Tab-separated table of C-alpha atoms in Angstrom:
chain	number	residue	atom	x	y	z
A	1	MET	CA	70.731	123.235	112.462
A	2	MET	CA	73.318	120.607	111.688
A	3	GLN	CA	74.910	121.210	114.291
A	4	THR	CA	72.632	120.595	116.928
A	5	VAL	CA	71.883	117.350	115.784
A	6	LEU	CA	75.660	116.047	115.440
A	7	LEU	CA	75.849	117.368	118.991
A	8	ILE	CA	72.772	115.748	120.034
A	9	SER	CA	74.180	112.839	118.413
A	10	MET	CA	76.622	112.617	120.425
A	11	MET	CA	74.750	112.619	123.561
A	12	LEU	CA	72.756	109.726	122.481
A	13	LEU	CA	76.021	107.936	121.898
A	14	ALA	CA	77.547	108.260	125.149
A	15	LEU	CA	74.836	107.431	127.379
A	16	ALA	CA	74.561	104.054	125.385
A	17	ILE	CA	77.904	103.455	126.075
A	18	GLY	CA	77.465	104.317	129.722
A	19	GLY	CA	74.228	102.071	129.307
A	20	CYS	CA	76.833	99.244	127.458
A	21	LEU	CA	79.272	99.561	130.488
A	22	TYR	CA	76.556	99.119	133.157
A	23	ARG	CA	75.710	96.533	131.383
A	24	VAL	CA	79.621	94.974	131.201
A	25	LEU	CA	79.619	96.098	134.939
A	26	LYS	CA	76.875	93.940	136.057
A	27	GLY	CA	76.165	91.656	133.560
A	28	PRO	CA	74.059	88.277	134.598
A	29	SER	CA	75.865	86.354	132.006
A	30	ILE	CA	79.756	86.501	129.792
A	31	ALA	CA	77.964	86.352	126.472
A	32	ASP	CA	75.882	89.690	127.839
A	33	ARG	CA	79.475	90.963	128.866
A	34	ILE	CA	80.700	90.628	125.512
A	35	ALA	CA	78.004	91.670	123.436
A	36	ALA	CA	78.265	94.967	125.564
A	37	LEU	CA	81.821	95.187	124.727
A	38	ASP	CA	80.762	94.785	121.048
A	39	THR	CA	78.036	97.609	121.007
A	40	ILE	CA	80.815	99.640	123.006
A	41	GLY	CA	82.930	99.007	120.326
A	42	VAL	CA	80.676	100.318	117.439
A	43	ASN	CA	78.810	103.144	119.834
A	44	VAL	CA	82.417	104.757	119.963
A	45	ALA	CA	83.406	104.522	116.032
A	46	ALA	CA	79.921	106.097	115.671
A	47	GLU	CA	80.479	108.872	117.500
A	48	VAL	CA	84.442	109.550	116.193
A	49	ALA	CA	82.294	109.289	112.556
A	50	VAL	CA	79.715	111.586	114.362
A	51	ALA	CA	82.667	114.155	115.716
A	52	GLY	CA	83.876	113.904	112.424
A	53	ALA	CA	81.030	115.235	110.594
A	54	TYR	CA	80.889	117.759	113.071
A	55	THR	CA	84.128	119.170	112.537
A	56	ARG	CA	83.522	118.692	108.266
A	57	SER	CA	87.497	116.711	108.716
A	58	THR	CA	88.377	113.397	106.892
A	59	ALA	CA	91.047	111.931	108.725
A	60	TYR	CA	88.083	110.872	111.698
A	61	PHE	CA	87.014	108.348	109.230
A	62	GLU	CA	90.318	105.819	108.927
A	63	LEU	CA	90.209	106.020	113.262
A	64	VAL	CA	86.661	104.616	112.210
A	65	LEU	CA	87.365	101.567	109.706
A	66	LEU	CA	90.168	100.293	112.188
A	67	MET	CA	88.125	100.552	115.248
A	68	GLY	CA	86.132	98.662	113.330
A	69	ILE	CA	87.783	96.150	112.429
A	70	LEU	CA	89.422	95.574	115.925
A	71	ALA	CA	86.576	95.176	117.582
A	72	PHE	CA	85.213	92.497	115.467
A	73	ILE	CA	88.585	90.348	116.401
A	74	GLY	CA	88.327	90.646	119.854
A	75	THR	CA	84.328	90.038	119.881
A	76	VAL	CA	85.263	86.961	117.473
A	77	ALA	CA	89.001	85.733	120.178
A	78	LEU	CA	86.317	86.151	123.373
A	79	ALA	CA	83.553	84.445	121.179
A	80	ARG	CA	86.697	81.787	120.243
A	81	TYR	CA	87.648	81.455	124.267
A	82	MET	CA	84.312	81.025	125.625
A	83	GLU	CA	83.639	77.859	123.228
A	84	ARG	CA	87.256	76.107	123.397
A	85	GLY	CA	89.096	77.828	126.043
A	86	ARG	CA	91.773	78.761	124.097
A	87	VAL	CA	91.782	81.771	121.234
A	88	LEU	CA	93.962	79.720	118.965
A	89	ASP	CA	94.557	76.314	118.321
A	90	ALA	CA	97.772	74.439	120.043
A	91	PRO	CA	99.846	72.456	116.712
A	92	ASP	CA	99.563	69.003	116.427
A	93	ASP	CA	102.266	66.818	118.495
A	94	THR	CA	100.761	64.078	117.129
A	95	THR	CA	103.021	63.120	114.211
A	96	GLY	CA	105.891	61.588	116.323
A	97	ASP	CA	108.478	62.564	114.155
């Protein structure tokens, strides 16, 4: 019974990833595309977590944490790029040494 629930969960997560991928490709604005990319990252991490539960292995959970961190950093970098036009701040050369 539990295996069936996990398989259905994996299929629904894959469907959600497909919907987000459509929004990334056809999104009306760049903000919608960034939100969809972030949602894809969360859904992929959830998919890996469900796969770990399905196989009854704890080895997947470190990967889930890593994917969550990378998705967050990517979203922050894209948001900064949208706001400022660059991701990292350039050094200030106005000291006049």
